[in-house]
Amino acid sequence: MKAVQFKEYGGPEVLRVVEIVEPRAGPSQVRIKVRSAGVNPSDWKRRAGLYRDFEEVSFPSGVGVEAAGVVDEVGPGVSDVSVGDAVFGYGINTVAQYAVLTHWAHKPDGLSFEVAGGLPVISETALRSLDDVGVKPGGTLLVSGAAGGIGSAVIQFASRQGITVIGTASAQKHDYLRGLGAVPTTYGPGMAGRVRELATEGIDAALDLAGSGIIPELIGIVGDSSRVVSVADFTAPQYGARFSAGPPKNPEKILADVARLCCEGLFHLHVERIFPLERTAEAQEVSAEGHVTGKLVISVA
Ligand SMILES: NC(=O)c1ccc[n+]([C@@H]2O[C@H](COP(=O)([O-])OP(=O)(O)OC[C@H]3O[C@@H](n4cnc5c(N)ncnc54)[C@H](OP(=O)(O)O)[C@@H]3O)[C@@H](O)[C@H]2O)c1
C-alpha cells in the first residue's frame, strides 16, 4: 500500500510516499481502507522534531492520528463493527491507504468521509479544554486562536452550553467566527482593551489555542491565572495557568456524539482544503503557516 513516511526529522521535504505492507488489526483494533485523514499541527511538529524531548519517534515514521474509512479487518475482541462498516476515529499512521484505528464510531451516511476524517482530534480537544476552563452557562469565555480547527469546535460546543465566546482571529475571518456563534475581535496590540469593551460583564476564563506567547496577557484580562488554559503553550504552568493535554477520556462517546450533531445540523466542520495523499507535504506546510480556517484533510484514493 501507499503510505506517507519520514526517515529523519526535518522540513516537509523529508516526507515520502512509500510502498509498505498493510498494518494488521491487533486486539481491540480495526483496520480501515482509509478514505480521508485529518491534518493536525501535531503532524508537522512531530516531523520537525519539536516533540523529541518527550515523545519517542522510531524511524521510518508514519504520519497521521485520525481518519475515516471502511473497515476491512476486525481485530480480536472487537464486536461493535463488521467488515464493510464506515467508521471514523483515532488511529496510527493514518495518512496511508490502510490504517489501524484504536478508537472509532460508526460514520452515519449523512456525514461525508472528508468531514469525518477531520473530526476526532478537534472534537475531543475542544470538549476537554472547555471542560478544563470550567465556564458555566451564562458566562463568557475568551478564545485566542478561534478560527482554527479546535477554535471552530470550541465556539460551537460552548455556544450549545450557553457560554458566550469572544474569539480572536484576523479581521477577514470575523464573519466566519460570527457564523459559528462567536463575538470576534482581532489579536495583537490593544487586544485587552478591545476584549474589555466587548465583555462589559467581564471575562470568566480564557482558552489559548494559538500558542502565540500571550499567557500573561490572558491572565491580565481574566484576573486569575487558574482560569487560563492553553493547549498550545507549554510555558502556561510557569505563569500559574494550566496546560490541557490528552489522552482522550471516553473517545467513542465523543465521536458518536459529534457525528450525531453533524447529522442534525448542530455542528459544522469547515474543510478549508482537501489534498491528495501525494501532496501531504504541501498540506503540512499550509498547516505550519498557522492560518488554517477550520480544517485541512487528506483524501486517500
Ligand atoms: N494539548 C492538546 O491536547 C492539543 C491537541 C490538539 C492540538 N493542539 C495544539 O493546539 C493548537 C491549535 O490547533 P488547531 O488544530 O486548532 O490549529 P489550526 O487549525 O492550525 O489553527 C490555525 C488558526 O490559528 C490562528 N492564529 C494564528 N496566529 C494567531 C495568533 N497570534 N493569535 C490568535 N490566533 C492565531 C489562525 O487565525 P488567523 O489566520 O486569523 O491568524 C488560524 O485560524 C496547535 O498548536 C496544536 O498543536 C493541542
mmCIF file of N, CA, C and O in Angstrom, residues 17-81:
data_model
loop_
_atom_site.group_PDB
_atom_site.id
_atom_site.type_symbol
_atom_site.label_atom_id
_atom_site.label_comp_id
_atom_site.label_asym_id
_atom_site.label_seq_id
_atom_site.Cartn_x
_atom_site.Cartn_y
_atom_site.Cartn_z
ATOM 1 N N VAL A 17 6.234 9.440 -0.135
ATOM 2 C CA VAL A 17 5.177 8.445 -0.339
ATOM 3 C C VAL A 17 5.887 7.128 -0.650
ATOM 4 O O VAL A 17 6.651 7.047 -1.617
ATOM 5 N N VAL A 18 5.665 6.122 0.184
ATOM 6 C CA VAL A 18 6.397 4.855 0.040
ATOM 7 C C VAL A 18 5.400 3.696 -0.120
ATOM 8 O O VAL A 18 4.212 3.835 0.181
ATOM 9 N N GLU A 19 5.912 2.574 -0.594
ATOM 10 C CA GLU A 19 5.119 1.339 -0.680
ATOM 11 C C GLU A 19 5.508 0.464 0.498
ATOM 12 O O GLU A 19 6.683 0.101 0.644
ATOM 13 N N ILE A 20 4.556 0.150 1.359
ATOM 14 C CA ILE A 20 4.858 -0.719 2.508
ATOM 15 C C ILE A 20 3.730 -1.739 2.674
ATOM 16 O O ILE A 20 2.669 -1.624 2.037
ATOM 17 N N VAL A 21 3.968 -2.710 3.536
ATOM 18 C CA VAL A 21 2.965 -3.750 3.802
ATOM 19 C C VAL A 21 1.853 -3.152 4.662
ATOM 20 O O VAL A 21 2.122 -2.349 5.570
ATOM 21 N N GLU A 22 0.622 -3.552 4.400
ATOM 22 C CA GLU A 22 -0.505 -3.050 5.185
ATOM 23 C C GLU A 22 -0.342 -3.453 6.661
ATOM 24 O O GLU A 22 0.110 -4.559 6.948
ATOM 25 N N PRO A 23 -0.752 -2.561 7.598
ATOM 26 C CA PRO A 23 -0.722 -2.949 9.015
ATOM 27 C C PRO A 23 -1.820 -3.969 9.289
ATOM 28 O O PRO A 23 -2.770 -4.084 8.505
ATOM 29 N N ARG A 24 -1.708 -4.727 10.361
ATOM 30 C CA ARG A 24 -2.760 -5.672 10.750
ATOM 31 C C ARG A 24 -3.484 -5.138 11.983
ATOM 32 O O ARG A 24 -2.889 -4.472 12.827
ATOM 33 N N ALA A 25 -4.778 -5.440 12.074
ATOM 34 C CA ALA A 25 -5.553 -5.023 13.240
ATOM 35 C C ALA A 25 -5.206 -5.918 14.420
ATOM 36 O O ALA A 25 -5.400 -7.129 14.365
ATOM 37 N N GLY A 26 -4.685 -5.343 15.493
ATOM 38 C CA GLY A 26 -4.385 -6.099 16.711
ATOM 39 C C GLY A 26 -5.618 -6.167 17.603
ATOM 40 O O GLY A 26 -6.712 -5.746 17.206
ATOM 41 N N PRO A 27 -5.456 -6.692 18.818
ATOM 42 C CA PRO A 27 -6.583 -6.759 19.757
ATOM 43 C C PRO A 27 -7.203 -5.380 19.978
ATOM 44 O O PRO A 27 -6.483 -4.387 20.123
ATOM 45 N N SER A 28 -8.519 -5.321 19.983
ATOM 46 C CA SER A 28 -9.277 -4.077 20.197
ATOM 47 C C SER A 28 -8.982 -3.012 19.138
ATOM 48 O O SER A 28 -9.097 -1.817 19.399
ATOM 49 N N GLN A 29 -8.602 -3.440 17.959
ATOM 50 C CA GLN A 29 -8.361 -2.504 16.851
ATOM 51 C C GLN A 29 -9.150 -2.955 15.624
ATOM 52 O O GLN A 29 -9.535 -4.121 15.514
ATOM 53 N N VAL A 30 -9.356 -2.002 14.718
ATOM 54 C CA VAL A 30 -9.856 -2.376 13.390
ATOM 55 C C VAL A 30 -8.907 -1.786 12.358
ATOM 56 O O VAL A 30 -8.213 -0.806 12.632
ATOM 57 N N ARG A 31 -8.852 -2.426 11.200
ATOM 58 C CA ARG A 31 -8.114 -1.818 10.088
ATOM 59 C C ARG A 31 -9.144 -1.264 9.114
ATOM 60 O O ARG A 31 -10.168 -1.910 8.852
ATOM 61 N N ILE A 32 -8.852 -0.068 8.606
ATOM 62 C CA ILE A 32 -9.765 0.519 7.618
ATOM 63 C C ILE A 32 -9.022 0.762 6.307
ATOM 64 O O ILE A 32 -7.802 0.939 6.281
ATOM 65 N N LYS A 33 -9.811 0.727 5.241
ATOM 66 C CA LYS A 33 -9.348 1.274 3.971
ATOM 67 C C LYS A 33 -9.623 2.771 4.105
ATOM 68 O O LYS A 33 -10.778 3.193 4.218
ATOM 69 N N VAL A 34 -8.556 3.548 4.176
ATOM 70 C CA VAL A 34 -8.693 4.966 4.514
ATOM 71 C C VAL A 34 -9.317 5.727 3.348
ATOM 72 O O VAL A 34 -8.914 5.560 2.190
ATOM 73 N N ARG A 35 -10.295 6.570 3.665
ATOM 74 C CA ARG A 35 -10.861 7.479 2.662
ATOM 75 C C ARG A 35 -10.380 8.914 2.897
ATOM 76 O O ARG A 35 -10.227 9.678 1.969
ATOM 77 N N SER A 36 -10.202 9.276 4.165
ATOM 78 C CA SER A 36 -9.688 10.623 4.454
ATOM 79 C C SER A 36 -8.975 10.616 5.794
ATOM 80 O O SER A 36 -9.296 9.800 6.670
ATOM 81 N N ALA A 37 -8.004 11.510 5.923
ATOM 82 C CA ALA A 37 -7.267 11.649 7.184
ATOM 83 C C ALA A 37 -7.105 13.124 7.486
ATOM 84 O O ALA A 37 -6.744 13.909 6.603
ATOM 85 N N GLY A 38 -7.384 13.519 8.709
ATOM 86 C CA GLY A 38 -7.251 14.921 9.084
ATOM 87 C C GLY A 38 -5.785 15.326 9.195
ATOM 88 O O GLY A 38 -4.928 14.503 9.529
ATOM 89 N N VAL A 39 -5.525 16.600 8.888
ATOM 90 C CA VAL A 39 -4.169 17.165 9.060
ATOM 91 C C VAL A 39 -4.195 17.966 10.355
ATOM 92 O O VAL A 39 -5.059 18.822 10.533
ATOM 93 N N ASN A 40 -3.258 17.683 11.251
ATOM 94 C CA ASN A 40 -3.182 18.398 12.522
ATOM 95 C C ASN A 40 -1.820 19.054 12.672
ATOM 96 O O ASN A 40 -0.816 18.521 12.170
ATOM 97 N N PRO A 41 -1.740 20.188 13.401
ATOM 98 C CA PRO A 41 -0.424 20.780 13.658
ATOM 99 C C PRO A 41 0.555 19.782 14.277
ATOM 100 O O PRO A 41 1.758 19.865 14.026
ATOM 101 N N SER A 42 0.044 18.827 15.046
ATOM 102 C CA SER A 42 0.961 17.839 15.652
ATOM 103 C C SER A 42 1.693 17.032 14.582
ATOM 104 O O SER A 42 2.805 16.553 14.825
ATOM 105 N N ASP A 43 1.109 16.887 13.383
ATOM 106 C CA ASP A 43 1.777 16.113 12.320
ATOM 107 C C ASP A 43 3.110 16.772 11.933
ATOM 108 O O ASP A 43 4.139 16.110 11.844
ATOM 109 N N TRP A 44 3.064 18.089 11.674
ATOM 110 C CA TRP A 44 4.320 18.742 11.248
ATOM 111 C C TRP A 44 5.231 19.024 12.436
ATOM 112 O O TRP A 44 6.455 19.032 12.289
ATOM 113 N N LYS A 45 4.659 19.225 13.618
ATOM 114 C CA LYS A 45 5.508 19.447 14.801
ATOM 115 C C LYS A 45 6.299 18.175 15.121
ATOM 116 O O LYS A 45 7.494 18.228 15.421
ATOM 117 N N ARG A 46 5.637 17.030 15.040
ATOM 118 C CA ARG A 46 6.319 15.743 15.280
ATOM 119 C C ARG A 46 7.414 15.538 14.221
ATOM 120 O O ARG A 46 8.534 15.185 14.530
ATOM 121 N N ARG A 47 7.053 15.778 12.942
ATOM 122 C CA ARG A 47 8.011 15.606 11.834
ATOM 123 C C ARG A 47 9.221 16.535 11.987
ATOM 124 O O ARG A 47 10.363 16.164 11.688
ATOM 125 N N ALA A 48 8.989 17.745 12.488
ATOM 126 C CA ALA A 48 10.074 18.722 12.646
ATOM 127 C C ALA A 48 10.929 18.439 13.881
ATOM 128 O O ALA A 48 11.939 19.117 14.091
ATOM 129 N N GLY A 49 10.502 17.476 14.699
ATOM 130 C CA GLY A 49 11.293 17.120 15.883
ATOM 131 C C GLY A 49 10.949 17.957 17.105
ATOM 132 O O GLY A 49 11.658 17.905 18.110
ATOM 133 N N LEU A 50 9.855 18.709 17.056
ATOM 134 C CA LEU A 50 9.515 19.581 18.187
ATOM 135 C C LEU A 50 9.046 18.794 19.406
ATOM 136 O O LEU A 50 9.002 19.334 20.506
ATOM 137 N N TYR A 51 8.682 17.536 19.222
ATOM 138 C CA TYR A 51 8.220 16.717 20.352
ATOM 139 C C TYR A 51 9.305 15.763 20.836
ATOM 140 O O TYR A 51 9.058 14.898 21.657
ATOM 141 N N ARG A 52 10.534 15.898 20.291
ATOM 142 C CA ARG A 52 11.538 14.840 20.533
ATOM 143 C C ARG A 52 11.918 14.702 21.994
ATOM 144 O O ARG A 52 12.368 13.656 22.410
ATOM 145 N N ASP A 53 11.737 15.766 22.803
ATOM 146 C CA ASP A 53 12.132 15.677 24.218
ATOM 147 C C ASP A 53 11.180 14.813 25.037
ATOM 148 O O ASP A 53 11.524 14.337 26.105
ATOM 149 N N PHE A 54 9.949 14.648 24.565
ATOM 150 C CA PHE A 54 9.003 13.891 25.392
ATOM 151 C C PHE A 54 8.272 12.790 24.634
ATOM 152 O O PHE A 54 7.418 12.108 25.196
ATOM 153 N N GLU A 55 8.581 12.607 23.354
ATOM 154 C CA GLU A 55 7.891 11.567 22.594
ATOM 155 C C GLU A 55 8.885 10.892 21.663
ATOM 156 O O GLU A 55 9.491 11.554 20.823
ATOM 157 N N GLU A 56 9.031 9.593 21.835
ATOM 158 C CA GLU A 56 9.991 8.873 21.008
ATOM 159 C C GLU A 56 9.379 8.568 19.640
ATOM 160 O O GLU A 56 8.242 8.099 19.555
ATOM 161 N N VAL A 57 10.120 8.852 18.590
ATOM 162 C CA VAL A 57 9.680 8.500 17.238
ATOM 163 C C VAL A 57 10.648 7.465 16.701
ATOM 164 O O VAL A 57 11.856 7.674 16.733
ATOM 165 N N SER A 58 10.130 6.322 16.246
ATOM 166 C CA SER A 58 11.046 5.356 15.634
ATOM 167 C C SER A 58 10.928 5.497 14.114
ATOM 168 O O SER A 58 9.834 5.521 13.550
ATOM 169 N N PHE A 59 12.094 5.616 13.465
ATOM 170 C CA PHE A 59 12.141 5.854 12.017
ATOM 171 C C PHE A 59 12.231 4.545 11.256
ATOM 172 O O PHE A 59 12.902 3.620 11.724
ATOM 173 N N PRO A 60 11.652 4.409 10.059
ATOM 174 C CA PRO A 60 10.812 5.430 9.445
ATOM 175 C C PRO A 60 9.480 5.550 10.188
ATOM 176 O O PRO A 60 8.931 4.563 10.661
ATOM 177 N N SER A 61 8.997 6.786 10.262
ATOM 178 C CA SER A 61 7.747 7.052 10.979
ATOM 179 C C SER A 61 6.634 7.372 9.996
ATOM 180 O O SER A 61 6.861 8.046 8.990
ATOM 181 N N GLY A 62 5.450 6.908 10.310
ATOM 182 C CA GLY A 62 4.272 7.283 9.540
ATOM 183 C C GLY A 62 3.743 8.632 10.002
ATOM 184 O O GLY A 62 4.336 9.295 10.864
ATOM 185 N N VAL A 63 2.625 9.021 9.429
ATOM 186 C CA VAL A 63 2.029 10.338 9.668
ATOM 187 C C VAL A 63 0.524 10.156 9.897
ATOM 188 O O VAL A 63 -0.110 9.359 9.210
ATOM 189 N N GLY A 64 -0.028 10.934 10.820
ATOM 190 C CA GLY A 64 -1.483 10.990 10.942
ATOM 191 C C GLY A 64 -2.026 10.225 12.127
ATOM 192 O O GLY A 64 -1.582 9.121 12.437
ATOM 193 N N VAL A 65 -3.013 10.853 12.796
ATOM 194 C CA VAL A 65 -3.567 10.270 14.020
ATOM 195 C C VAL A 65 -5.082 10.093 13.951
ATOM 196 O O VAL A 65 -5.694 9.653 14.930
ATOM 197 N N GLU A 66 -5.694 10.453 12.823
ATOM 198 C CA GLU A 66 -7.158 10.334 12.724
ATOM 199 C C GLU A 66 -7.526 10.041 11.273
ATOM 200 O O GLU A 66 -6.785 10.411 10.346
ATOM 201 N N ALA A 67 -8.658 9.380 11.095
ATOM 202 C CA ALA A 67 -9.065 9.026 9.730
ATOM 203 C C ALA A 67 -10.520 8.579 9.710
ATOM 204 O O ALA A 67 -11.124 8.285 10.754
ATOM 205 N N ALA A 68 -11.034 8.519 8.487
ATOM 206 C CA ALA A 68 -12.346 7.904 8.239
ATOM 207 C C ALA A 68 -12.177 6.923 7.092
ATOM 208 O O ALA A 68 -11.365 7.152 6.185
ATOM 209 N N GLY A 69 -12.918 5.849 7.116
ATOM 210 C CA GLY A 69 -12.806 4.868 6.039
ATOM 211 C C GLY A 69 -13.736 3.690 6.274
ATOM 212 O O GLY A 69 -14.686 3.772 7.064
ATOM 213 N N VAL A 70 -13.441 2.606 5.576
ATOM 214 C CA VAL A 70 -14.313 1.427 5.619
ATOM 215 C C VAL A 70 -13.542 0.258 6.250
ATOM 216 O O VAL A 70 -12.413 -0.048 5.833
ATOM 217 N N VAL A 71 -14.143 -0.368 7.245
ATOM 218 C CA VAL A 71 -13.477 -1.460 7.971
ATOM 219 C C VAL A 71 -13.212 -2.625 7.016
ATOM 220 O O VAL A 71 -14.101 -3.071 6.295
ATOM 221 N N ASP A 72 -11.955 -3.097 6.997
ATOM 222 C CA ASP A 72 -11.664 -4.277 6.171
ATOM 223 C C ASP A 72 -11.010 -5.399 6.981
ATOM 224 O O ASP A 72 -10.781 -6.475 6.454
ATOM 225 N N GLU A 73 -10.723 -5.144 8.260
ATOM 226 C CA GLU A 73 -10.240 -6.211 9.138
ATOM 227 C C GLU A 73 -10.614 -5.849 10.575
ATOM 228 O O GLU A 73 -10.435 -4.705 10.998
ATOM 229 N N VAL A 74 -11.120 -6.822 11.294
ATOM 230 C CA VAL A 74 -11.556 -6.601 12.675
ATOM 231 C C VAL A 74 -10.636 -7.389 13.604
ATOM 232 O O VAL A 74 -10.467 -8.596 13.433
ATOM 233 N N GLY A 75 -10.038 -6.711 14.566
ATOM 234 C CA GLY A 75 -9.103 -7.376 15.471
ATOM 235 C C GLY A 75 -9.826 -8.176 16.548
ATOM 236 O O GLY A 75 -11.035 -8.002 16.767
ATOM 237 N N PRO A 76 -9.067 -9.046 17.263
ATOM 238 C CA PRO A 76 -9.657 -9.846 18.339
ATOM 239 C C PRO A 76 -10.297 -8.954 19.403
ATOM 240 O O PRO A 76 -9.736 -7.918 19.768
ATOM 241 N N GLY A 77 -11.475 -9.345 19.856
ATOM 242 C CA GLY A 77 -12.140 -8.616 20.936
ATOM 243 C C GLY A 77 -13.025 -7.479 20.473
ATOM 244 O O GLY A 77 -13.647 -6.794 21.287
ATOM 245 N N VAL A 78 -13.105 -7.261 19.170
ATOM 246 C CA VAL A 78 -13.958 -6.169 18.661
ATOM 247 C C VAL A 78 -15.295 -6.754 18.231
ATOM 248 O O VAL A 78 -15.323 -7.693 17.419
ATOM 249 N N SER A 79 -16.395 -6.212 18.777
ATOM 250 C CA SER A 79 -17.692 -6.780 18.419
ATOM 251 C C SER A 79 -18.681 -5.730 17.912
ATOM 252 O O SER A 79 -19.776 -6.066 17.485
ATOM 253 N N ASP A 80 -18.302 -4.445 17.950
ATOM 254 C CA ASP A 80 -19.295 -3.416 17.596
ATOM 255 C C ASP A 80 -19.262 -3.020 16.127
ATOM 256 O O ASP A 80 -20.089 -2.217 15.698
ATOM 257 N N VAL A 81 -18.310 -3.537 15.355
ATOM 258 C CA VAL A 81 -18.285 -3.226 13.923
ATOM 259 C C VAL A 81 -17.968 -4.474 13.114
ATOM 260 O O VAL A 81 -17.383 -5.439 13.630
#
